[in-house]
Each structure stands twice: as structure tokens, then as C-alpha cells.
Amino acid sequence: MISISFSSCLLTLFWSSIMILLFSFLLKCELAKHNIGLSFLLFFSFLTVIRLMTPFEFRYTIALISTKVLPFIQYLLFYPVFHGRLYVYQLLLTGWIAGLLRNILITGKRYYHFQKFLKASFLPLSEETAHYADILKKIHCPQYMIDSCRFVRSHIVTTPAVTGWLKPVILLPELDFTDQELEFIFMHEWTHFRHLDLFWKSFLGILHMTFWWNPFIVLLLHKAEEAIELKVDKAATRNLTYYQKIEYLECIIKIQKHQMSLTHPSPFTFAFS
């Protein structure tokens, strides 16, 4: 039998927070990243999310009796306010839902403007896009993906990025790149697309949008994105020579310098790191 109770929700928040702190610690530890691997750390973050989304008590769950902490928290949450018309937990729940609705509206508005920006900024078929397609061929991108790939080059884009659920769209800033730098960038972004990182990042975004009040979720979001970028960098540079890896890092520095030189931040946030 599966059930949900006040204590199960509270313990879910507690243990998921402990798992997030552990994930953050392991990600900072170079020895852990080397011995455990970034893939396992990301899988651990996935387990953390699953634990957070399942505040259930199962038939085999062992309940520990709390005589001080849990009763005190329960007393605070069920404390009557406004002359007994409401309880504290009802006010908190109302604030949670209001914040969630606000986040949904803001995210929907940003998504609408982003899609509008993409449709207005697609590069037409030209020698430039043909050149980009040739570079994608060099990194062994499948032909059907090359044919469906679209490109955007705009001053609004601060760093290279990839978007698109099924058909990739590669975004580039107004910055002069050599063919070697473009190859590094496309390799990085194609690795993101191939690993379905957009789905995982979107899911984390929904989680953050829902649990906006939980600082541990913000920590999980930042650390998971950091782990994803490190994993992609490792995969993208696996077959590069020592000097090519140096050029890859120099390309990242070039993009970061360009981003820091901008006086007006972009309305859209991207990342190539």
C-alpha cells in the first residue's frame, strides 16, 4: 500500500536536501569525479529528483517516532491565524501556488519571445550555412541531422548554444570564428544534442519553477548544469590531441571575453563552457 502523509513529505524534503548537498560535495571533489565519473554523478542527481518527486510511504517503510521535532513543526504549520479562519500551512500553500503560477507566466512569456526571435533570425540557405554544414560533416554528424539543422547568428546571442527538441538549431554570436573554432563549437553543441541534455535541463527548469522556494533546488540546478558541461567538454575533447585541447580552451576563453565585454546583457541566457 502506498500513502502520503505529513511526515513522508517532510522526510522527502530532508533526505533530498541531504542528497543534493552530497552531490554538490562530490562534484567539487576531483578524486570523486575521477573515480566515480560524471555520468554516475548525473545519475545520482536524477535519483535525487526522483526521491523529491515521490514523497510516499510504502508498505515496507519503517517509521521512526518523533516526540519533539515533528510535533513542533506540525504545531507551527497548523497554528491558526486571522482569528482561526486559516492555518499557517494554508498560507504557505497559497504562496507556493502563487509563486508557481507567476513562474509559469514568466517562463511562457520568455519562451514565446525566444521562439519569435528564432523564427525571425534563421539564416537563409547560403554559402555561410553550406560552410557550417560542411563543418558538421567533419565532426561526423549524421546527414539527416545536418539537413534538418538550422543556424542563427545574432548580436543577441552572447555564447554559442543549441536548442530544438527534435531538429537542432545552433546559435552563434556575432563573433569572428576560425574553421577550427567552429569545429570545436559544433562538436560541443552536437554532443549536447546527442546526449539529450536539453530534455534534462528543461526538466530541471520545471523542477526549479515548481520548488522555487527551496534553495537546495537552486543548488541542484547549478551543480547539475555544471556536471553536464563538464561531461560534454570531456566527451567533445576525447579524441583531440594535446595542442587541440589547448585550442579548445582558448576558444572558450575567447567566447567568455566576448561575453564579458558586452555592456548590455542579452535577454536570453546561453552557455558554452
PDB file of C-alpha atoms in Angstrom:
ATOM      1  CA  MET A   1       0.000   0.000   0.000  1.00  0.00           C
ATOM      2  CA  ILE A   2       1.260   3.489  -0.923  1.00  0.00           C
ATOM      3  CA  SER A   3       0.241   6.595   1.014  1.00  0.00           C
ATOM      4  CA  ILE A   4       1.281  10.221   1.525  1.00  0.00           C
ATOM      5  CA  SER A   5       1.472  11.814   4.940  1.00  0.00           C
ATOM      6  CA  PHE A   6       2.813  14.970   6.521  1.00  0.00           C
ATOM      7  CA  SER A   7       5.853  13.134   7.849  1.00  0.00           C
ATOM      8  CA  SER A   8       6.609  11.481   4.493  1.00  0.00           C
ATOM      9  CA  CYS A   9       6.603  14.883   2.719  1.00  0.00           C
ATOM     10  CA  LEU A  10       8.832  16.381   5.391  1.00  0.00           C
ATOM     11  CA  LEU A  11      11.279  13.473   5.294  1.00  0.00           C
ATOM     12  CA  THR A  12      11.346  13.596   1.488  1.00  0.00           C
ATOM     13  CA  LEU A  13      12.426  17.241   1.613  1.00  0.00           C
ATOM     14  CA  PHE A  14      15.018  16.423   4.266  1.00  0.00           C
ATOM     15  CA  TRP A  15      16.626  13.453   2.507  1.00  0.00           C
ATOM     16  CA  SER A  16      16.541  15.044  -0.943  1.00  0.00           C
ATOM     17  CA  SER A  17      18.330  18.083   0.525  1.00  0.00           C
ATOM     18  CA  ILE A  18      20.991  15.797   2.022  1.00  0.00           C
ATOM     19  CA  MET A  19      21.408  14.097  -1.375  1.00  0.00           C
ATOM     20  CA  ILE A  20      21.773  17.474  -3.099  1.00  0.00           C
ATOM     21  CA  LEU A  21      24.486  18.527  -0.636  1.00  0.00           C
ATOM     22  CA  LEU A  22      26.271  15.208  -1.194  1.00  0.00           C
ATOM     23  CA  PHE A  23      26.016  15.655  -4.970  1.00  0.00           C
ATOM     24  CA  SER A  24      27.472  19.169  -4.667  1.00  0.00           C
ATOM     25  CA  PHE A  25      30.339  17.898  -2.498  1.00  0.00           C
ATOM     26  CA  LEU A  26      31.202  15.025  -4.857  1.00  0.00           C
ATOM     27  CA  LEU A  27      31.167  17.377  -7.839  1.00  0.00           C
ATOM     28  CA  LYS A  28      33.732  19.609  -6.126  1.00  0.00           C
ATOM     29  CA  CYS A  29      35.950  16.650  -5.262  1.00  0.00           C
ATOM     30  CA  GLU A  30      38.352  15.908  -8.126  1.00  0.00           C
ATOM     31  CA  LEU A  31      39.069  12.432  -6.745  1.00  0.00           C
ATOM     32  CA  ALA A  32      35.362  11.596  -6.747  1.00  0.00           C
ATOM     33  CA  LYS A  33      34.895  12.891 -10.302  1.00  0.00           C
ATOM     34  CA  HIS A  34      37.854  10.813 -11.457  1.00  0.00           C
ATOM     35  CA  ASN A  35      36.925   7.570  -9.659  1.00  0.00           C
ATOM     36  CA  ILE A  36      33.131   7.747  -9.802  1.00  0.00           C
ATOM     37  CA  GLY A  37      32.718   9.609 -13.085  1.00  0.00           C
ATOM     38  CA  LEU A  38      30.484  12.462 -14.190  1.00  0.00           C
ATOM     39  CA  SER A  39      27.917  10.083 -15.699  1.00  0.00           C
ATOM     40  CA  PHE A  40      27.321   8.441 -12.330  1.00  0.00           C
ATOM     41  CA  LEU A  41      27.127  11.839 -10.609  1.00  0.00           C
ATOM     42  CA  LEU A  42      24.455  12.933 -13.079  1.00  0.00           C
ATOM     43  CA  PHE A  43      22.622   9.657 -12.489  1.00  0.00           C
ATOM     44  CA  PHE A  44      22.832  10.383  -8.755  1.00  0.00           C
ATOM     45  CA  SER A  45      21.255  13.803  -9.370  1.00  0.00           C
ATOM     46  CA  PHE A  46      18.495  12.022 -11.302  1.00  0.00           C
ATOM     47  CA  LEU A  47      17.876   9.734  -8.313  1.00  0.00           C
ATOM     48  CA  THR A  48      17.717  12.841  -6.120  1.00  0.00           C
ATOM     49  CA  VAL A  49      14.997  14.305  -8.324  1.00  0.00           C
ATOM     50  CA  ILE A  50      13.070  11.007  -8.269  1.00  0.00           C
ATOM     51  CA  ARG A  51      13.264  10.965  -4.465  1.00  0.00           C
ATOM     52  CA  LEU A  52      11.989  14.537  -4.321  1.00  0.00           C
ATOM     53  CA  MET A  53       9.041  13.721  -6.597  1.00  0.00           C
ATOM     54  CA  THR A  54       7.963  10.619  -4.627  1.00  0.00           C
ATOM     55  CA  PRO A  55       7.004  11.620  -1.063  1.00  0.00           C
ATOM     56  CA  PHE A  56       5.342   8.270  -0.465  1.00  0.00           C
ATOM     57  CA  GLU A  57       5.199   5.788   2.372  1.00  0.00           C
ATOM     58  CA  PHE A  58       5.389   2.208   1.117  1.00  0.00           C
ATOM     59  CA  ARG A  59       4.272  -0.952   2.840  1.00  0.00           C
ATOM     60  CA  TYR A  60       7.854  -1.773   3.793  1.00  0.00           C
ATOM     61  CA  THR A  61       8.625   1.746   5.081  1.00  0.00           C
ATOM     62  CA  ILE A  62       9.965   1.801   8.623  1.00  0.00           C
ATOM     63  CA  ALA A  63       8.560   4.788  10.553  1.00  0.00           C
ATOM     64  CA  LEU A  64      10.617   6.373  13.324  1.00  0.00           C
ATOM     65  CA  ILE A  65       8.720   8.017  16.155  1.00  0.00           C
ATOM     66  CA  SER A  66       9.481  11.700  16.722  1.00  0.00           C
ATOM     67  CA  THR A  67       8.384  13.165  20.034  1.00  0.00           C
ATOM     68  CA  LYS A  68       9.842  16.678  19.709  1.00  0.00           C
ATOM     69  CA  VAL A  69      10.871  17.868  16.235  1.00  0.00           C
ATOM     70  CA  LEU A  70       7.973  16.599  14.118  1.00  0.00           C
ATOM     71  CA  PRO A  71       5.235  17.571  16.608  1.00  0.00           C
ATOM     72  CA  PHE A  72       6.742  21.076  16.918  1.00  0.00           C
ATOM     73  CA  ILE A  73       6.829  21.567  13.114  1.00  0.00           C
ATOM     74  CA  GLN A  74       3.294  20.219  12.859  1.00  0.00           C
ATOM     75  CA  TYR A  75       2.193  22.631  15.606  1.00  0.00           C
ATOM     76  CA  LEU A  76       3.661  25.597  13.687  1.00  0.00           C
ATOM     77  CA  LEU A  77       2.079  24.601  10.380  1.00  0.00           C
ATOM     78  CA  PHE A  78      -1.343  24.035  11.898  1.00  0.00           C
ATOM     79  CA  TYR A  79      -1.270  27.179  14.008  1.00  0.00           C
ATOM     80  CA  PRO A  80      -4.470  29.196  13.386  1.00  0.00           C
ATOM     81  CA  VAL A  81      -4.192  32.764  12.067  1.00  0.00           C
ATOM     82  CA  PHE A  82      -6.717  35.508  11.185  1.00  0.00           C
ATOM     83  CA  HIS A  83      -8.912  34.594  14.154  1.00  0.00           C
ATOM     84  CA  GLY A  84      -8.864  30.913  13.308  1.00  0.00           C
ATOM     85  CA  ARG A  85     -10.065  31.317   9.742  1.00  0.00           C
ATOM     86  CA  LEU A  86      -6.846  29.945   8.250  1.00  0.00           C
ATOM     87  CA  TYR A  87      -3.866  27.834   9.246  1.00  0.00           C
ATOM     88  CA  VAL A  88      -0.224  28.667   8.613  1.00  0.00           C
ATOM     89  CA  TYR A  89       0.160  25.758   6.194  1.00  0.00           C
ATOM     90  CA  GLN A  90      -2.719  27.132   4.083  1.00  0.00           C
ATOM     91  CA  LEU A  91      -0.949  30.492   3.780  1.00  0.00           C
ATOM     92  CA  LEU A  92       2.297  28.771   2.796  1.00  0.00           C
ATOM     93  CA  LEU A  93       0.498  26.577   0.269  1.00  0.00           C
ATOM     94  CA  THR A  94      -1.230  29.631  -1.230  1.00  0.00           C
ATOM     95  CA  GLY A  95       2.120  31.419  -1.548  1.00  0.00           C
ATOM     96  CA  TRP A  96       3.642  28.327  -3.156  1.00  0.00           C
ATOM     97  CA  ILE A  97       0.880  28.098  -5.762  1.00  0.00           C
ATOM     98  CA  ALA A  98       1.005  31.852  -6.427  1.00  0.00           C
ATOM     99  CA  GLY A  99       4.767  31.684  -6.988  1.00  0.00           C
ATOM    100  CA  LEU A 100       4.333  28.678  -9.282  1.00  0.00           C
ATOM    101  CA  LEU A 101       1.707  30.456 -11.390  1.00  0.00           C
ATOM    102  CA  ARG A 102       3.944  33.526 -11.607  1.00  0.00           C
ATOM    103  CA  ASN A 103       6.879  31.377 -12.772  1.00  0.00           C
ATOM    104  CA  ILE A 104       4.691  29.662 -15.380  1.00  0.00           C
ATOM    105  CA  LEU A 105       3.605  33.018 -16.797  1.00  0.00           C
ATOM    106  CA  ILE A 106       7.158  34.406 -16.880  1.00  0.00           C
ATOM    107  CA  THR A 107       8.579  31.229 -18.441  1.00  0.00           C
ATOM    108  CA  GLY A 108       5.784  31.096 -21.017  1.00  0.00           C
ATOM    109  CA  LYS A 109       6.389  34.720 -21.979  1.00  0.00           C
ATOM    110  CA  ARG A 110      10.155  34.134 -22.342  1.00  0.00           C
ATOM    111  CA  TYR A 111       9.563  31.001 -24.422  1.00  0.00           C
ATOM    112  CA  TYR A 112       7.164  32.882 -26.707  1.00  0.00           C
ATOM    113  CA  HIS A 113       9.673  35.716 -27.294  1.00  0.00           C
ATOM    114  CA  PHE A 114      12.507  33.223 -27.778  1.00  0.00           C
ATOM    115  CA  GLN A 115      10.585  31.296 -30.434  1.00  0.00           C
ATOM    116  CA  LYS A 116       9.656  34.579 -32.105  1.00  0.00           C
ATOM    117  CA  PHE A 117      13.323  35.566 -32.094  1.00  0.00           C
ATOM    118  CA  LEU A 118      14.349  32.233 -33.645  1.00  0.00           C
ATOM    119  CA  LYS A 119      11.809  32.434 -36.478  1.00  0.00           C
ATOM    120  CA  ALA A 120      12.972  35.952 -37.339  1.00  0.00           C
ATOM    121  CA  SER A 121      16.695  35.100 -37.145  1.00  0.00           C
ATOM    122  CA  PHE A 122      17.120  31.829 -39.082  1.00  0.00           C
ATOM    123  CA  LEU A 123      19.949  32.188 -41.584  1.00  0.00           C
ATOM    124  CA  PRO A 124      18.734  31.592 -45.161  1.00  0.00           C
ATOM    125  CA  LEU A 125      20.424  28.914 -47.259  1.00  0.00           C
ATOM    126  CA  SER A 126      23.683  30.455 -48.449  1.00  0.00           C
ATOM    127  CA  GLU A 127      27.404  29.850 -48.728  1.00  0.00           C
ATOM    128  CA  GLU A 128      27.651  30.545 -44.989  1.00  0.00           C
ATOM    129  CA  THR A 129      25.152  27.849 -43.988  1.00  0.00           C
ATOM    130  CA  ALA A 130      26.668  25.449 -46.540  1.00  0.00           C
ATOM    131  CA  HIS A 131      30.041  26.057 -44.909  1.00  0.00           C
ATOM    132  CA  TYR A 132      28.533  25.317 -41.490  1.00  0.00           C
ATOM    133  CA  ALA A 133      27.058  22.079 -42.889  1.00  0.00           C
ATOM    134  CA  ASP A 134      30.497  21.037 -44.167  1.00  0.00           C
ATOM    135  CA  ILE A 135      31.947  21.545 -40.693  1.00  0.00           C
ATOM    136  CA  LEU A 136      29.163  19.396 -39.204  1.00  0.00           C
ATOM    137  CA  LYS A 137      30.149  16.657 -41.650  1.00  0.00           C
ATOM    138  CA  LYS A 138      33.731  16.853 -40.389  1.00  0.00           C
ATOM    139  CA  ILE A 139      32.591  16.025 -36.854  1.00  0.00           C
ATOM    140  CA  HIS A 140      30.625  13.005 -38.180  1.00  0.00           C
ATOM    141  CA  CYS A 141      27.167  14.438 -37.595  1.00  0.00           C
ATOM    142  CA  PRO A 142      24.525  12.256 -39.342  1.00  0.00           C
ATOM    143  CA  GLN A 143      23.388  13.587 -42.703  1.00  0.00           C
ATOM    144  CA  TYR A 144      19.696  13.646 -41.759  1.00  0.00           C
ATOM    145  CA  MET A 145      20.560  15.895 -38.815  1.00  0.00           C
ATOM    146  CA  ILE A 146      22.691  18.160 -40.984  1.00  0.00           C
ATOM    147  CA  ASP A 147      19.804  18.538 -43.433  1.00  0.00           C
ATOM    148  CA  SER A 148      17.379  19.498 -40.650  1.00  0.00           C
ATOM    149  CA  CYS A 149      19.796  21.729 -38.718  1.00  0.00           C
ATOM    150  CA  ARG A 150      19.147  25.487 -38.764  1.00  0.00           C
ATOM    151  CA  PHE A 151      21.552  28.269 -37.822  1.00  0.00           C
ATOM    152  CA  VAL A 152      21.125  31.617 -36.073  1.00  0.00           C
ATOM    153  CA  ARG A 153      23.807  34.287 -35.927  1.00  0.00           C
ATOM    154  CA  SER A 154      22.873  37.358 -33.903  1.00  0.00           C
ATOM    155  CA  HIS A 155      24.261  40.020 -31.587  1.00  0.00           C
ATOM    156  CA  ILE A 156      21.555  38.996 -29.097  1.00  0.00           C
ATOM    157  CA  VAL A 157      23.265  35.624 -28.680  1.00  0.00           C
ATOM    158  CA  THR A 158      26.150  36.025 -26.247  1.00  0.00           C
ATOM    159  CA  THR A 159      27.581  32.499 -26.407  1.00  0.00           C
ATOM    160  CA  PRO A 160      27.121  29.539 -28.764  1.00  0.00           C
ATOM    161  CA  ALA A 161      24.229  27.252 -27.869  1.00  0.00           C
ATOM    162  CA  VAL A 162      21.951  24.597 -29.289  1.00  0.00           C
ATOM    163  CA  THR A 163      18.188  24.383 -28.976  1.00  0.00           C
ATOM    164  CA  GLY A 164      15.398  22.373 -30.555  1.00  0.00           C
ATOM    165  CA  TRP A 165      13.754  19.209 -29.283  1.00  0.00           C
ATOM    166  CA  LEU A 166      13.943  17.145 -32.470  1.00  0.00           C
ATOM    167  CA  LYS A 167      15.579  19.430 -35.040  1.00  0.00           C
ATOM    168  CA  PRO A 168      18.705  21.201 -33.795  1.00  0.00           C
ATOM    169  CA  VAL A 169      19.146  24.945 -34.046  1.00  0.00           C
ATOM    170  CA  ILE A 170      22.696  26.174 -33.470  1.00  0.00           C
ATOM    171  CA  LEU A 171      23.003  29.740 -32.216  1.00  0.00           C
ATOM    172  CA  LEU A 172      26.155  31.784 -32.736  1.00  0.00           C
ATOM    173  CA  PRO A 173      27.137  35.257 -31.523  1.00  0.00           C
ATOM    174  CA  GLU A 174      28.342  38.000 -33.846  1.00  0.00           C
ATOM    175  CA  LEU A 175      31.943  36.987 -33.420  1.00  0.00           C
ATOM    176  CA  ASP A 176      34.571  36.004 -35.986  1.00  0.00           C
ATOM    177  CA  PHE A 177      35.441  32.322 -35.591  1.00  0.00           C
ATOM    178  CA  THR A 178      38.046  30.312 -37.457  1.00  0.00           C
ATOM    179  CA  ASP A 179      37.044  26.999 -39.023  1.00  0.00           C
ATOM    180  CA  GLN A 180      38.838  25.195 -36.215  1.00  0.00           C
ATOM    181  CA  GLU A 181      36.913  27.171 -33.580  1.00  0.00           C
ATOM    182  CA  LEU A 182      33.628  26.481 -35.362  1.00  0.00           C
ATOM    183  CA  GLU A 183      34.500  22.792 -35.381  1.00  0.00           C
ATOM    184  CA  PHE A 184      35.060  22.897 -31.614  1.00  0.00           C
ATOM    185  CA  ILE A 185      31.797  24.786 -31.070  1.00  0.00           C
ATOM    186  CA  PHE A 186      29.736  22.469 -33.263  1.00  0.00           C
ATOM    187  CA  MET A 187      31.326  19.438 -31.632  1.00  0.00           C
ATOM    188  CA  HIS A 188      30.345  20.779 -28.215  1.00  0.00           C
ATOM    189  CA  GLU A 189      26.785  21.648 -29.211  1.00  0.00           C
ATOM    190  CA  TRP A 190      26.250  18.428 -31.168  1.00  0.00           C
ATOM    191  CA  THR A 191      27.336  16.471 -28.090  1.00  0.00           C
ATOM    192  CA  HIS A 192      24.697  18.337 -26.067  1.00  0.00           C
ATOM    193  CA  PHE A 193      22.039  17.462 -28.629  1.00  0.00           C
ATOM    194  CA  ARG A 194      23.144  13.839 -28.964  1.00  0.00           C
ATOM    195  CA  HIS A 195      23.098  13.334 -25.188  1.00  0.00           C
ATOM    196  CA  LEU A 196      19.561  14.817 -24.925  1.00  0.00           C
ATOM    197  CA  ASP A 197      20.820  17.412 -22.446  1.00  0.00           C
ATOM    198  CA  LEU A 198      18.044  19.810 -23.424  1.00  0.00           C
ATOM    199  CA  PHE A 199      15.433  17.424 -22.021  1.00  0.00           C
ATOM    200  CA  TRP A 200      17.291  17.074 -18.709  1.00  0.00           C
ATOM    201  CA  LYS A 201      17.879  20.838 -18.435  1.00  0.00           C
ATOM    202  CA  SER A 202      14.235  21.532 -19.218  1.00  0.00           C
ATOM    203  CA  PHE A 203      13.126  19.057 -16.565  1.00  0.00           C
ATOM    204  CA  LEU A 204      15.424  20.717 -14.032  1.00  0.00           C
ATOM    205  CA  GLY A 205      13.949  24.052 -15.046  1.00  0.00           C
ATOM    206  CA  ILE A 206      10.432  22.750 -14.373  1.00  0.00           C
ATOM    207  CA  LEU A 207      11.613  21.414 -11.022  1.00  0.00           C
ATOM    208  CA  HIS A 208      13.101  24.808 -10.145  1.00  0.00           C
ATOM    209  CA  MET A 209       9.935  26.537 -11.307  1.00  0.00           C
ATOM    210  CA  THR A 210       7.846  24.279  -9.048  1.00  0.00           C
ATOM    211  CA  PHE A 211      10.066  24.271  -5.945  1.00  0.00           C
ATOM    212  CA  TRP A 212      11.080  27.919  -6.339  1.00  0.00           C
ATOM    213  CA  TRP A 213      11.159  28.411  -2.571  1.00  0.00           C
ATOM    214  CA  ASN A 214      13.721  25.656  -1.945  1.00  0.00           C
ATOM    215  CA  PRO A 215      17.361  26.905  -2.044  1.00  0.00           C
ATOM    216  CA  PHE A 216      18.604  23.328  -2.376  1.00  0.00           C
ATOM    217  CA  ILE A 217      16.811  23.030  -5.727  1.00  0.00           C
ATOM    218  CA  VAL A 218      18.681  26.117  -6.954  1.00  0.00           C
ATOM    219  CA  LEU A 219      21.921  24.461  -5.842  1.00  0.00           C
ATOM    220  CA  LEU A 220      20.950  21.235  -7.640  1.00  0.00           C
ATOM    221  CA  LEU A 221      20.151  23.177 -10.817  1.00  0.00           C
ATOM    222  CA  HIS A 222      23.517  24.961 -10.891  1.00  0.00           C
ATOM    223  CA  LYS A 223      25.547  21.873 -10.000  1.00  0.00           C
ATOM    224  CA  ALA A 224      23.723  19.627 -12.477  1.00  0.00           C
ATOM    225  CA  GLU A 225      24.333  22.155 -15.276  1.00  0.00           C
ATOM    226  CA  GLU A 226      27.991  22.301 -14.244  1.00  0.00           C
ATOM    227  CA  ALA A 227      28.236  18.499 -14.377  1.00  0.00           C
ATOM    228  CA  ILE A 228      26.540  18.425 -17.797  1.00  0.00           C
ATOM    229  CA  GLU A 229      29.000  20.973 -19.211  1.00  0.00           C
ATOM    230  CA  LEU A 230      32.000  19.125 -17.780  1.00  0.00           C
ATOM    231  CA  LYS A 231      30.712  15.833 -19.188  1.00  0.00           C
ATOM    232  CA  VAL A 232      30.188  17.411 -22.635  1.00  0.00           C
ATOM    233  CA  ASP A 233      33.641  19.010 -22.617  1.00  0.00           C
ATOM    234  CA  LYS A 234      35.180  15.663 -21.725  1.00  0.00           C
ATOM    235  CA  ALA A 235      33.271  13.856 -24.488  1.00  0.00           C
ATOM    236  CA  ALA A 236      33.967  16.568 -27.086  1.00  0.00           C
ATOM    237  CA  THR A 237      37.723  16.586 -26.417  1.00  0.00           C
ATOM    238  CA  ARG A 238      38.186  12.828 -26.004  1.00  0.00           C
ATOM    239  CA  ASN A 239      39.794  12.338 -29.421  1.00  0.00           C
ATOM    240  CA  LEU A 240      41.644  15.663 -29.594  1.00  0.00           C
ATOM    241  CA  THR A 241      45.396  15.982 -29.395  1.00  0.00           C
ATOM    242  CA  TYR A 242      47.115  17.874 -26.586  1.00  0.00           C
ATOM    243  CA  TYR A 243      47.506  21.018 -28.708  1.00  0.00           C
ATOM    244  CA  GLN A 244      43.916  20.793 -29.976  1.00  0.00           C
ATOM    245  CA  LYS A 245      42.700  20.680 -26.382  1.00  0.00           C
ATOM    246  CA  ILE A 246      44.623  23.883 -25.708  1.00  0.00           C
ATOM    247  CA  GLU A 247      42.958  25.488 -28.746  1.00  0.00           C
ATOM    248  CA  TYR A 248      39.593  24.261 -27.449  1.00  0.00           C
ATOM    249  CA  LEU A 249      40.219  26.032 -24.129  1.00  0.00           C
ATOM    250  CA  GLU A 250      41.375  29.156 -25.937  1.00  0.00           C
ATOM    251  CA  CYS A 251      38.102  29.144 -27.877  1.00  0.00           C
ATOM    252  CA  ILE A 252      36.167  29.029 -24.598  1.00  0.00           C
ATOM    253  CA  ILE A 253      38.221  31.932 -23.227  1.00  0.00           C
ATOM    254  CA  LYS A 254      37.607  33.934 -26.408  1.00  0.00           C
ATOM    255  CA  ILE A 255      33.839  33.468 -26.024  1.00  0.00           C
ATOM    256  CA  GLN A 256      33.920  34.356 -22.327  1.00  0.00           C
ATOM    257  CA  LYS A 257      35.901  37.531 -23.040  1.00  0.00           C
ATOM    258  CA  HIS A 258      33.333  38.485 -25.668  1.00  0.00           C
ATOM    259  CA  GLN A 259      30.534  37.881 -23.170  1.00  0.00           C
ATOM    260  CA  MET A 260      32.253  39.997 -20.502  1.00  0.00           C
ATOM    261  CA  SER A 261      32.824  42.842 -22.965  1.00  0.00           C
ATOM    262  CA  LEU A 262      29.111  43.301 -23.625  1.00  0.00           C
ATOM    263  CA  THR A 263      27.714  46.376 -21.909  1.00  0.00           C
ATOM    264  CA  HIS A 264      24.091  45.270 -22.266  1.00  0.00           C
ATOM    265  CA  PRO A 265      23.229  41.714 -21.194  1.00  0.00           C
ATOM    266  CA  SER A 266      21.285  39.529 -23.581  1.00  0.00           C
ATOM    267  CA  PRO A 267      17.599  38.850 -22.825  1.00  0.00           C
ATOM    268  CA  PHE A 268      18.390  35.179 -23.472  1.00  0.00           C
ATOM    269  CA  THR A 269      20.839  33.120 -21.447  1.00  0.00           C
ATOM    270  CA  PHE A 270      23.060  30.560 -23.161  1.00  0.00           C
ATOM    271  CA  ALA A 271      26.180  28.675 -22.149  1.00  0.00           C
ATOM    272  CA  PHE A 272      29.225  27.312 -23.887  1.00  0.00           C
ATOM    273  CA  SER A 273      31.726  26.141 -21.286  1.00  0.00           C
TER     274      SER A 273
END
